[in-house]
Coordinates of C-alpha atoms in Angstrom, one line a residue:
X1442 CA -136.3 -24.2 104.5
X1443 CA -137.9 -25.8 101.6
X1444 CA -141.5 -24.9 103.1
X1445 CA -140.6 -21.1 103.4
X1446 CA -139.5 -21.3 99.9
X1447 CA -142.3 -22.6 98.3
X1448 CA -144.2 -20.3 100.6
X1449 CA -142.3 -17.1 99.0
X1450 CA -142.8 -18.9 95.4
X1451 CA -146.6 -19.1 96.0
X1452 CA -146.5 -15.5 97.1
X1453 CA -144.9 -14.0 94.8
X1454 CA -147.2 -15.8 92.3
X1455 CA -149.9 -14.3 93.5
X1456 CA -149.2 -11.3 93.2
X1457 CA -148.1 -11.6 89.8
X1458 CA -151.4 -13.1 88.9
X1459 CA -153.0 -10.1 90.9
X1460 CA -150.7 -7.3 88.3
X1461 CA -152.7 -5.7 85.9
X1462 CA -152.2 -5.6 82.1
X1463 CA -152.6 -1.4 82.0
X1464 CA -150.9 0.3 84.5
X1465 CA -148.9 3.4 84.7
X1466 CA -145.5 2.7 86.7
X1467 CA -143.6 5.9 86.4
X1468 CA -140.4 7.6 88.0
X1469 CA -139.7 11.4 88.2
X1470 CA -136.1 12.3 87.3
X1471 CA -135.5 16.0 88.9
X1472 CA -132.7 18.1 88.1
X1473 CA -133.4 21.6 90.4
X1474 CA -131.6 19.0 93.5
X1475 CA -128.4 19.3 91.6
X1476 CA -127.8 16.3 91.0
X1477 CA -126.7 16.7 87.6
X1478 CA -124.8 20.5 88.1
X1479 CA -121.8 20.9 86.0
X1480 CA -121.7 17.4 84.8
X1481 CA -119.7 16.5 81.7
X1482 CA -122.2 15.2 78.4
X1483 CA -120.1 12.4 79.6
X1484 CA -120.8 11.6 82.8
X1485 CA -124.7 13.0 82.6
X1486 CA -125.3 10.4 79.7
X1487 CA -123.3 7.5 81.6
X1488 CA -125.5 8.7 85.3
X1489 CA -129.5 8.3 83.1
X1490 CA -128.6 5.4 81.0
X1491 CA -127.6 3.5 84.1
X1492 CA -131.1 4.9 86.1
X1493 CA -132.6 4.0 82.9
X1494 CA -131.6 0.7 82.8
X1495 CA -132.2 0.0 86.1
X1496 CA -135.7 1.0 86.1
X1497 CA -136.3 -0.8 83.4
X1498 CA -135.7 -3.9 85.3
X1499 CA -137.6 -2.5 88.1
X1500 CA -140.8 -2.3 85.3
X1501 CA -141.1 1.6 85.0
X1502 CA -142.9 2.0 82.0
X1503 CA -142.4 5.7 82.2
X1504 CA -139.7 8.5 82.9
X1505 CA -141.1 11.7 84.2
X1506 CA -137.8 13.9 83.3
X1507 CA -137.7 17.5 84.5
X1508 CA -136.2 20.3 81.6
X1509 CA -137.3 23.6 82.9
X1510 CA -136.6 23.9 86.7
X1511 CA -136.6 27.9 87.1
X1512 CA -137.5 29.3 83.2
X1513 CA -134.1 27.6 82.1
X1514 CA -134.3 24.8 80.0
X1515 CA -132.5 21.2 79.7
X1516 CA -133.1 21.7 75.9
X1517 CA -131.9 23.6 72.8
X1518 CA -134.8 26.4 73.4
X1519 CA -135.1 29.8 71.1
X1520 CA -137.2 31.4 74.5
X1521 CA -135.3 30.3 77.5
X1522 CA -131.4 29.9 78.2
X1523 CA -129.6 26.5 79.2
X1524 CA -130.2 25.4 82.5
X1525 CA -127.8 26.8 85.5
X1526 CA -129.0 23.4 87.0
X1527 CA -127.3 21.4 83.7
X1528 CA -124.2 23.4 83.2
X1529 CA -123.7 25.3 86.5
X1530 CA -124.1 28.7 84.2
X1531 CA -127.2 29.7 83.2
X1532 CA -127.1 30.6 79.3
X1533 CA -124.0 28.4 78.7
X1534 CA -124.5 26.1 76.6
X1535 CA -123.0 22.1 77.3
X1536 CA -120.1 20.8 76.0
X1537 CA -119.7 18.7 73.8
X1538 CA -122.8 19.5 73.2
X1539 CA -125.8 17.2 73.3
X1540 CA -130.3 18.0 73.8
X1541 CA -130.9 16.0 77.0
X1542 CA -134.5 16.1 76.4
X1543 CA -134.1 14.3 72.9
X1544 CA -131.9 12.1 74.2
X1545 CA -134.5 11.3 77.0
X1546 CA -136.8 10.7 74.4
X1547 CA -134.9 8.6 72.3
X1548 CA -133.6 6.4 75.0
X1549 CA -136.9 5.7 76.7
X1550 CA -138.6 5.0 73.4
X1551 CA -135.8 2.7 73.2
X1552 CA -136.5 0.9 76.4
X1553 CA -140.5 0.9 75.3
X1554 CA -140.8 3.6 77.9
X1555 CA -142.8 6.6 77.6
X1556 CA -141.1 10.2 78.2
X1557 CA -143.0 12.9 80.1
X1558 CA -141.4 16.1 80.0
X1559 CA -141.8 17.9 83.6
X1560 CA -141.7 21.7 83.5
X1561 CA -142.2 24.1 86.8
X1562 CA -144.9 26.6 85.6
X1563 CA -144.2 29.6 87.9
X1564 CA -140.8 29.7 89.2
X1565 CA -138.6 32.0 87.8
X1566 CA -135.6 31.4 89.9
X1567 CA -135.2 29.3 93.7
X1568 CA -133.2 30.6 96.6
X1569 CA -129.9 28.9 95.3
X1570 CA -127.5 32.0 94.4
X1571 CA -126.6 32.1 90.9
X1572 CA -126.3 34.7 87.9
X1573 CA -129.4 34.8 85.4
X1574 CA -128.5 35.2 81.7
X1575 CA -129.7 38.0 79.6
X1576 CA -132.3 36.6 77.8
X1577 CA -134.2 35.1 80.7
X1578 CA -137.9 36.4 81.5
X1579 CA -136.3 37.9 84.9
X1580 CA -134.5 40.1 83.3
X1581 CA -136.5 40.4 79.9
X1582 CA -139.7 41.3 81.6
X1583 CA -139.1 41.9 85.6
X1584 CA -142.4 43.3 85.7
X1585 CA -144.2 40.1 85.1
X1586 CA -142.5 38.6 88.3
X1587 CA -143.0 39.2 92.2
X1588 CA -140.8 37.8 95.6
X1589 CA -141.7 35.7 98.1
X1590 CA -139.4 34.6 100.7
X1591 CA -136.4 34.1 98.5
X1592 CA -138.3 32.6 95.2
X1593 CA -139.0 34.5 92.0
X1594 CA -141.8 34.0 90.3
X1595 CA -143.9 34.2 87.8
X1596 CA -147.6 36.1 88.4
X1597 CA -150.1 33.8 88.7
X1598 CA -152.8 37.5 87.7
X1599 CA -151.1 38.3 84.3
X1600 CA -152.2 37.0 81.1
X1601 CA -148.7 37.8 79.6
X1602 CA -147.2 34.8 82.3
X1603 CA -149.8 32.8 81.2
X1604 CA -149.0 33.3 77.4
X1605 CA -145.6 32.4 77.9
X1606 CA -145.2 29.2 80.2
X1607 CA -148.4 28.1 77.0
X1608 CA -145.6 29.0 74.3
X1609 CA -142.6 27.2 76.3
X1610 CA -145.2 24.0 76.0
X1611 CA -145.8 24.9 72.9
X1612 CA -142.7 24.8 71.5
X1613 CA -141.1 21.5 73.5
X1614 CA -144.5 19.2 72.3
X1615 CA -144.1 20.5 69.0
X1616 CA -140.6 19.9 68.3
X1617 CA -139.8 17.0 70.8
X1618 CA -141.5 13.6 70.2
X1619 CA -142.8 13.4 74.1
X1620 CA -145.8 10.9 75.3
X1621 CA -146.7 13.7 78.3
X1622 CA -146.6 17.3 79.2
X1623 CA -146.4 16.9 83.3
X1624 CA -146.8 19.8 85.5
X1625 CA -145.9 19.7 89.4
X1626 CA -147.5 21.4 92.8
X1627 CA -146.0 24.8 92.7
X1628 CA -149.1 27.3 92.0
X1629 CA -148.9 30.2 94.0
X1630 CA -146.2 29.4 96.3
X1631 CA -146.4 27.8 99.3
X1632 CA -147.1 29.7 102.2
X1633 CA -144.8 31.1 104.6
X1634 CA -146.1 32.4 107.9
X1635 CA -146.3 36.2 108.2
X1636 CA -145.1 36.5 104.1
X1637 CA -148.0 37.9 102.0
X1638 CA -147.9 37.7 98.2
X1639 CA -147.4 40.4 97.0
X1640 CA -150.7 41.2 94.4
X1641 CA -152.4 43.6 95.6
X1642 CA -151.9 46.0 92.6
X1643 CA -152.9 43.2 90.1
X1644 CA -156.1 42.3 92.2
X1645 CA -157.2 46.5 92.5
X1646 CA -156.5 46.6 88.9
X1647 CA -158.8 43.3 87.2
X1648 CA -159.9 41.4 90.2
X1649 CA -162.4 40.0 87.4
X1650 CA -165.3 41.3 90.0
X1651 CA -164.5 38.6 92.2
X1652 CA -164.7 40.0 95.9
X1653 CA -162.9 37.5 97.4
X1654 CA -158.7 37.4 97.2
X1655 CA -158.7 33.3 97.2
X1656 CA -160.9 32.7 94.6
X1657 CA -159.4 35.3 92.4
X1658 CA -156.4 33.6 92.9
X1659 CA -158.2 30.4 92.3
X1660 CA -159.5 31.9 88.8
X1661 CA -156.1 33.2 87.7
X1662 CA -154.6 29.4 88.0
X1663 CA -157.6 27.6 86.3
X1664 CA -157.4 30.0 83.4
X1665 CA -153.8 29.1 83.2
X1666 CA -154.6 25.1 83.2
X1667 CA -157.2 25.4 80.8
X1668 CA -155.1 27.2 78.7
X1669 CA -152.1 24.8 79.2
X1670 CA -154.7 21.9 78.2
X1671 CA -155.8 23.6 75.2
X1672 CA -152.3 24.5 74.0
X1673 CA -150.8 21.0 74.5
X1674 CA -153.5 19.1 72.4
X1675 CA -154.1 21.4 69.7
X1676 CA -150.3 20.8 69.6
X1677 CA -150.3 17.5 69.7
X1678 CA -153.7 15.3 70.4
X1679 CA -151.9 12.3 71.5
X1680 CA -149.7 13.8 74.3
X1681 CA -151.2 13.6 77.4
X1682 CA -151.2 16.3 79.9
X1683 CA -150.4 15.3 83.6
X1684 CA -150.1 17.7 86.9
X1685 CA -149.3 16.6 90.0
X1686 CA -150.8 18.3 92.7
X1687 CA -150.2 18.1 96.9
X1688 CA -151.8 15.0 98.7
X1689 CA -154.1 17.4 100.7
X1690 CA -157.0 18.5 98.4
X1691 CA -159.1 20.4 101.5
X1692 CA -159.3 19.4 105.3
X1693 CA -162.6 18.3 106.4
X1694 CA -162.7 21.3 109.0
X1695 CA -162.5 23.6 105.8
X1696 CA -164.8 21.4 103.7
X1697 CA -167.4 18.3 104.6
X1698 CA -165.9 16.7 101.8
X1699 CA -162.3 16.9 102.7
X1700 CA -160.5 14.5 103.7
X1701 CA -159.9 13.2 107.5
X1702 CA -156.5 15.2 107.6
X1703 CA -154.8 18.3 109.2
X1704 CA -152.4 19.8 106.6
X1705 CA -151.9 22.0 104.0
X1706 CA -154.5 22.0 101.3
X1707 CA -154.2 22.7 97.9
X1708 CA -157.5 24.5 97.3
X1709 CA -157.0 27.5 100.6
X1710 CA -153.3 27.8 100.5
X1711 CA -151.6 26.6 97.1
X1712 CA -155.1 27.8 95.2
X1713 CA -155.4 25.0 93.3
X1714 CA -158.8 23.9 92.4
X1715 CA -157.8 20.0 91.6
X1716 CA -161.3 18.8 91.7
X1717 CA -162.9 21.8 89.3
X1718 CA -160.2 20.9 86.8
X1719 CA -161.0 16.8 87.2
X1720 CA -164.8 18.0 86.3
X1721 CA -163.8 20.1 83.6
X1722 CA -161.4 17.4 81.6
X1723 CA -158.3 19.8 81.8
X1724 CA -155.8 17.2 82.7
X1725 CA -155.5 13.8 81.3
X1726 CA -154.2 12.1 84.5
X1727 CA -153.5 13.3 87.9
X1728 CA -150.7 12.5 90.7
X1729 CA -151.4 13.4 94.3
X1730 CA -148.4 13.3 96.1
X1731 CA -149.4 10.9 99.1
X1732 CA -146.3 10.8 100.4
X1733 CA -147.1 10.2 103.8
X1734 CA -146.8 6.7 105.8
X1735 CA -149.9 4.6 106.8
X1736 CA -151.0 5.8 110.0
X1737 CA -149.6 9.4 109.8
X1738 CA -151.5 11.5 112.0
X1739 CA -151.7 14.7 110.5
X1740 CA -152.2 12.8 106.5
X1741 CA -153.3 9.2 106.9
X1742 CA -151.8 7.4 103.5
X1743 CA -154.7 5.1 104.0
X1744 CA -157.4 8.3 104.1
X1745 CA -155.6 10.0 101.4
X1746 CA -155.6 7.3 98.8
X1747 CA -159.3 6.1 99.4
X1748 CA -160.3 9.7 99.3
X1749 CA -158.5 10.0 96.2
X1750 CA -160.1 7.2 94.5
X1751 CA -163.2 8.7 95.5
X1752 CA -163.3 12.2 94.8
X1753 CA -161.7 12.5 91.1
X1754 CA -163.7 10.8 88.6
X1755 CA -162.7 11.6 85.5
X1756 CA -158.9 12.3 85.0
X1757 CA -156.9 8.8 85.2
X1758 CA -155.5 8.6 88.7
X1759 CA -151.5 8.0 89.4
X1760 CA -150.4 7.8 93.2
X1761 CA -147.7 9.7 94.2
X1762 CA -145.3 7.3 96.7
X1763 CA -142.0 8.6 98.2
X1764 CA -139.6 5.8 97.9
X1765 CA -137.5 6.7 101.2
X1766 CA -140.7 7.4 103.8
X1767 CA -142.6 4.4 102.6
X1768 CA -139.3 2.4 103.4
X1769 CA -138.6 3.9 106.8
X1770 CA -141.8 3.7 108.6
X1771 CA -143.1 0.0 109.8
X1772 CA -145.7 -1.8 108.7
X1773 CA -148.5 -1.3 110.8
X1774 CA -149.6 -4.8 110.8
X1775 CA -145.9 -6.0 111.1
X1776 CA -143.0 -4.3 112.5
X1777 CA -140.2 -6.4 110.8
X1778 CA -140.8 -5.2 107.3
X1779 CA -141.8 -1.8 106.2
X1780 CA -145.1 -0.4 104.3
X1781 CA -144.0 -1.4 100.3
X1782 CA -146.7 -3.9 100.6
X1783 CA -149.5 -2.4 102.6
X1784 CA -149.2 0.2 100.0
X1785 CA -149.4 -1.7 97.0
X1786 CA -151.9 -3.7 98.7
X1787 CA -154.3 -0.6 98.8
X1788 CA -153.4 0.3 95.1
X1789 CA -154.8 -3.3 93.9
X1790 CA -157.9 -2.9 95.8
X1791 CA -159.1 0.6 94.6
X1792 CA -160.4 0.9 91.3
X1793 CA -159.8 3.9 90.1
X1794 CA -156.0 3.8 90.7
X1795 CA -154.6 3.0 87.5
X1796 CA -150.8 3.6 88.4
X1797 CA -147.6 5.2 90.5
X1798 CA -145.0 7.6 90.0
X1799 CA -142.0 7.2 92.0
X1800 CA -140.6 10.3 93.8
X1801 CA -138.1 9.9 93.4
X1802 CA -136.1 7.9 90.7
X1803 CA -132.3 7.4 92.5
X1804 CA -133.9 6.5 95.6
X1805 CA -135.3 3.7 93.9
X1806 CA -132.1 2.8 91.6
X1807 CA -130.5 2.6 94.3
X1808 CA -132.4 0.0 96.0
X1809 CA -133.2 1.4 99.3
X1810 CA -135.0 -1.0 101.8
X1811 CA -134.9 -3.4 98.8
X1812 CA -138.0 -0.6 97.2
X1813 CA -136.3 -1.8 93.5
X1814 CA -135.7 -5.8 94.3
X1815 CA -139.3 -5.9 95.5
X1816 CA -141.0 -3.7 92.3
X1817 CA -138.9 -6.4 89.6
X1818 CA -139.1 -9.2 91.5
X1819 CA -142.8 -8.8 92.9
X1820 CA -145.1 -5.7 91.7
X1821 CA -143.9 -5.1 88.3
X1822 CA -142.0 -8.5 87.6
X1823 CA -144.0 -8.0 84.2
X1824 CA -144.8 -5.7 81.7
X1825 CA -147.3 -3.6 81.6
X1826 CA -149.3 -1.7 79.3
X1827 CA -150.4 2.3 79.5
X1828 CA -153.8 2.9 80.7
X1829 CA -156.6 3.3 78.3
X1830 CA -157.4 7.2 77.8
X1831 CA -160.5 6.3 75.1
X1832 CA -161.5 10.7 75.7
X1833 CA -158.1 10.6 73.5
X1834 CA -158.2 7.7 71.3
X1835 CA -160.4 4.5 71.5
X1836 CA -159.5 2.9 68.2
X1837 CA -157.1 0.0 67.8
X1838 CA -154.1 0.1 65.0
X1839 CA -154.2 -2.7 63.0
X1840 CA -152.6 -6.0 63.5
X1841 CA -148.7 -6.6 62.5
X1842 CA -147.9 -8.5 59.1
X1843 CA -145.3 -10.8 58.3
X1844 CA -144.4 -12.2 61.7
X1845 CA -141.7 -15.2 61.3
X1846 CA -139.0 -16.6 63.4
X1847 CA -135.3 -16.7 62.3
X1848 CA -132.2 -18.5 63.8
X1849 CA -129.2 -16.4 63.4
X1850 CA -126.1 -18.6 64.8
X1851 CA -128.1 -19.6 67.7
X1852 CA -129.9 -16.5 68.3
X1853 CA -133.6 -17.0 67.8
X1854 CA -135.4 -13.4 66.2
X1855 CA -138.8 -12.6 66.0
X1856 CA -139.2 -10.1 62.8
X1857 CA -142.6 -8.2 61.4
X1858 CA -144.0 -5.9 59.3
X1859 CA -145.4 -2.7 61.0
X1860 CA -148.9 -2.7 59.9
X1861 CA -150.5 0.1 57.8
X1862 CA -152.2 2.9 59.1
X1863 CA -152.9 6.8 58.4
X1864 CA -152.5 9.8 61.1
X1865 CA -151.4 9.3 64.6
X1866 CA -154.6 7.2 65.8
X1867 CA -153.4 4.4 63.3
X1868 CA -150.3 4.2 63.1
X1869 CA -148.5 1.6 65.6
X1870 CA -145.9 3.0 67.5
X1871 CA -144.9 0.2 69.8
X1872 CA -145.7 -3.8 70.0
X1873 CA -146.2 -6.0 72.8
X1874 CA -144.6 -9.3 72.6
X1875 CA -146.0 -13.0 74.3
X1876 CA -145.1 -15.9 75.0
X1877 CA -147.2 -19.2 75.7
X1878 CA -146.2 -22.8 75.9
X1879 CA -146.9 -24.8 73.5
X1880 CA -149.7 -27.0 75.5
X1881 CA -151.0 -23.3 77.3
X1882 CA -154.4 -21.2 75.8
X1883 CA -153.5 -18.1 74.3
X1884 CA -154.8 -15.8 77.3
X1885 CA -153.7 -11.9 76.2
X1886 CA -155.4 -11.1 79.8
X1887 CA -152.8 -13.1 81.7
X1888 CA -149.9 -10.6 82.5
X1889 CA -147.6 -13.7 83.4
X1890 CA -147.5 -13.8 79.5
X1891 CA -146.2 -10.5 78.7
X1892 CA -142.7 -10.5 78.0
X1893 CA -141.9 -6.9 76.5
X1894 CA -143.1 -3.9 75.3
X1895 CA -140.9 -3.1 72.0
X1896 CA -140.2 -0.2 69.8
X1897 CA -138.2 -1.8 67.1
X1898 CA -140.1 -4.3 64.9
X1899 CA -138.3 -7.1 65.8
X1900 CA -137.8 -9.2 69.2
X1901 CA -134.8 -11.5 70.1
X1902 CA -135.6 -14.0 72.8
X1903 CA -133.5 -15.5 75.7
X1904 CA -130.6 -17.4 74.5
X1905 CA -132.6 -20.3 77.4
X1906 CA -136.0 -20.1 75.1
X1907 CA -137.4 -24.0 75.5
X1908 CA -139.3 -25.3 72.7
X1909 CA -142.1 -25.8 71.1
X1910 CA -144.0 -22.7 71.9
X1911 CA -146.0 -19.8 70.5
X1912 CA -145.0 -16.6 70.6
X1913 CA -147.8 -13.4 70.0
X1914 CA -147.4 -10.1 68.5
X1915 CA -149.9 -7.1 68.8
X1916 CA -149.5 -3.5 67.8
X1917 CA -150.1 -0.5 69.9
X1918 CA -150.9 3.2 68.9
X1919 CA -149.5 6.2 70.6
X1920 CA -152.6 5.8 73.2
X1921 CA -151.4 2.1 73.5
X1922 CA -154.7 0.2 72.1
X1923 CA -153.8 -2.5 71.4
X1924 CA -154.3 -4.7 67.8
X1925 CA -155.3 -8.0 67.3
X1926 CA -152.9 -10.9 67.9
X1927 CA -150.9 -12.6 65.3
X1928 CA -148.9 -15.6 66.2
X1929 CA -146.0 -17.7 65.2
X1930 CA -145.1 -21.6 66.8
X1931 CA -141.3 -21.8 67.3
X1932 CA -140.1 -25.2 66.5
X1933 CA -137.1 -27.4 68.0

């Protein structure tokens, strides 16, 4: 018994010693399942702060928290109505009432979490039967929408769509204190066989001389990204602008430089050109939903990811992973455990993989196939850091001043002096706290080290802390460069 311990010690040390200091580790949190319908402020605020919490111990380091399902918004918004998916009415507004998306903010920035707010671009209203207030875009300006099988959306072809999904982004960067603008896979909507969207006026009326129906399609969604890109950062610089696209970019049957797979593709049936917008710098990072097992047939996790890794070259890259398929299927290699590991296994090894998203949050709070023991205990036992985005912001803040140690009844506190800087690039936003025995070389580049990612300028450590040892201090800007160290030796 003892062996197989220290065999699961020496394990699980290696794969700590294998974590890297920057890596993205986010979770969406979707609202258009439902799963929040009707709830009191209550019970909704009592439901996120215990995912919150839970993913905090699992190491998220971001929340990727959806506020406009179907052009209804989980915010206090002057263009769109309250969300039927919050308060079971569309236009009504919650009571007591509360701003989830502040909130959100305010309780992630707590945890040292980033918030990314997730909006659906197009849809105007899902197949779920409901009432749509009177100052919602359907009714406001039925015009600019079209049906397909059920949905309502938004035209991809008309400027006036694109103007005002760019104001709605507008408005929530401007006025909400967000770390990301994140976008998700619905573009033109996905295909239904013998359904044809219905554009055929728009594309006799400015088809933009472009002969062929897929590639105007095409064009109308990478004027929209542009435009979303430009929008958000003349907004805000800092906030980074994420979309997360299907796993499928093209089949190699359609394309030599597809990928070994037989599915949908984003480029011929979604008309989402993920690669042109990679070249062109319009998104900050990218998340291909992978959610596939190892070994699928049709979408080969294994051939996705590598092709992934070697196909977008500019725009950080964030995986995709669906908590409940990567826990159901076997490991290939062994069929007593499933493919957590195999997968992570493949994200250490490729270089350009700087992260994961979680899809979806619950299914990871609540610990299914052990998925949450196995990211706090093994993957993400530490902290970690945001990816560098230096085509944003390359400069460090710098370092804190004034760092001492105080004993307050028992309590040891680490206390500091944010340091001084001018505009968003300097000032320090967050601070990363370390710890190092006394006899140990201060090594900022061993994540066994990192104890916390803080918001507040102070640190309390564990009521167990043994003594003598140095603790570290560094600030980190809104991009998350990161200052030079200060440190202070705690004493008996």
């Amino acid at each position: 018994m003892k062996k197989v311990i220290t065999i699961c010690l020496l394990l699980v040390a290696l794969v700590a010693s294998a974590q890297q200091k920057r890596e993205f580790r986010g979770a969406w949190i979707q609202c258009v399942n439902g799963q929040f319908k009707g709830m009191s402020t209550e019970a909704m605020q009592r439901t996120l702060t215990y995912q919150l919490n839970e993913l905090q111990k699992d190491g998220c380091n971001a929340i990727i928290f959806q506020v406009r399902p179907e052009c209804d918004a989980l915010y206090e918004s002057s263009i769109e109505p309250w969300s039927y998916y919050l308060t079971g009415e569309q236009g009504s507004r919650p009571y007591p009432y509360w701003d989830p998306l502040k909130w959100m903010v305010d309780e992630c920035h707590k945890r040292g979490m980033e918030l990314h707010a997730w909006i659906n671009p197009y849809r105007a209203k899902t197949k779920t039967a409901h009432g749509n207030a009177r100052n919602h875009v359907v009714v406001q300006h039925p015009e600019w929408t079209f049906q397909y099988d059920g949905l309502t959306l938004l035209n991809p072809a008309l400027q006036e769509c694109r103007d005002y999904i760019c104001n709605v982004a507008r408005d929530i960067v401007t006025r909400y204190d967000v770390d990301g603008f994140h976008i998700d896979d619905y573009f033109y909507p996905y295909p239904v066989a013998g359904v044809q969207i219905p554009d055929d006026a728009q594309y006799r009326a400015n088809s933009n001389g472009i002969g062929n129906r897929g590639d105007w399609r095409r064009f109308n969604v990478n004027l929209f990204i542009e435009q979303l890109y430009k929008t958000v950062h003349e907004a805000k610089p800092w906030v980074k602008v994420g979309i997360s696209p299907f796993g499928i970019y093209r089949n190699k049957k359609s394309d030599p430089n597809g990928s070994r797979t037989n599915g949908l593709q984003n480029y011929d049936d979604l008309y989402a050109d993920v690669l042109l917008w990679d070249a062109n710098g319009w998104m900050d990072y990218c998340v291909p939903q992978i959610y596939w097992e190892i070994g699928n047939r049709a979408a080969d996790y294994d051939e996705l990811i590598h092709w992934w890794n070697q196909h977008l070259t500019r725009t950080a890259l964030y995986i995709g992973e669906d908590v409940e398929r990567t826990v159901k299927h076997a490991d290939l290699k062994d069929k007593n455990r499933h493919q957590l590991s195999a997968k992570m296994s493949l994200h250490q090894q490729l270089p350009r993989v700087k992260g994961t998203v979680l899809w979806y949050a619950k299914a990871a709070v609540d610990n299914i196939g052990n998925y949450g023991t196995s990211l706090r205990n093994v993957y993400w036992r530490t902290p970690a850091l945001q990816p560098v985005m230096e085509h944003i912001d390359k400069k460090a803040p710098k370092k804190v001043r004034k760092l001492k140690a105080f004993n307050f009844d028992g309590q040891r506190v680490l206390f500091w002096t944010a340091p001084k800087g001018k505009g968003w690039q300097d000032e320090a936003t967050r601070y990363a706290v370390y710890r190092f025995d006394k006899s140990e070389k201060v090594d900022l580049h061993d994540t066994s080290h990192l104890k916390a990612i803080v918001s507040d300028t102070f640190y309390e450590m564990p009521a167990n802390e043994q003594t003598p040892c140095v603790y570290v201090v560094t600030a980190l800007d809104r991009m998350q460069n990161e200052s030079k160290e200060v440190k202070v030796k705690i004493k008996k």
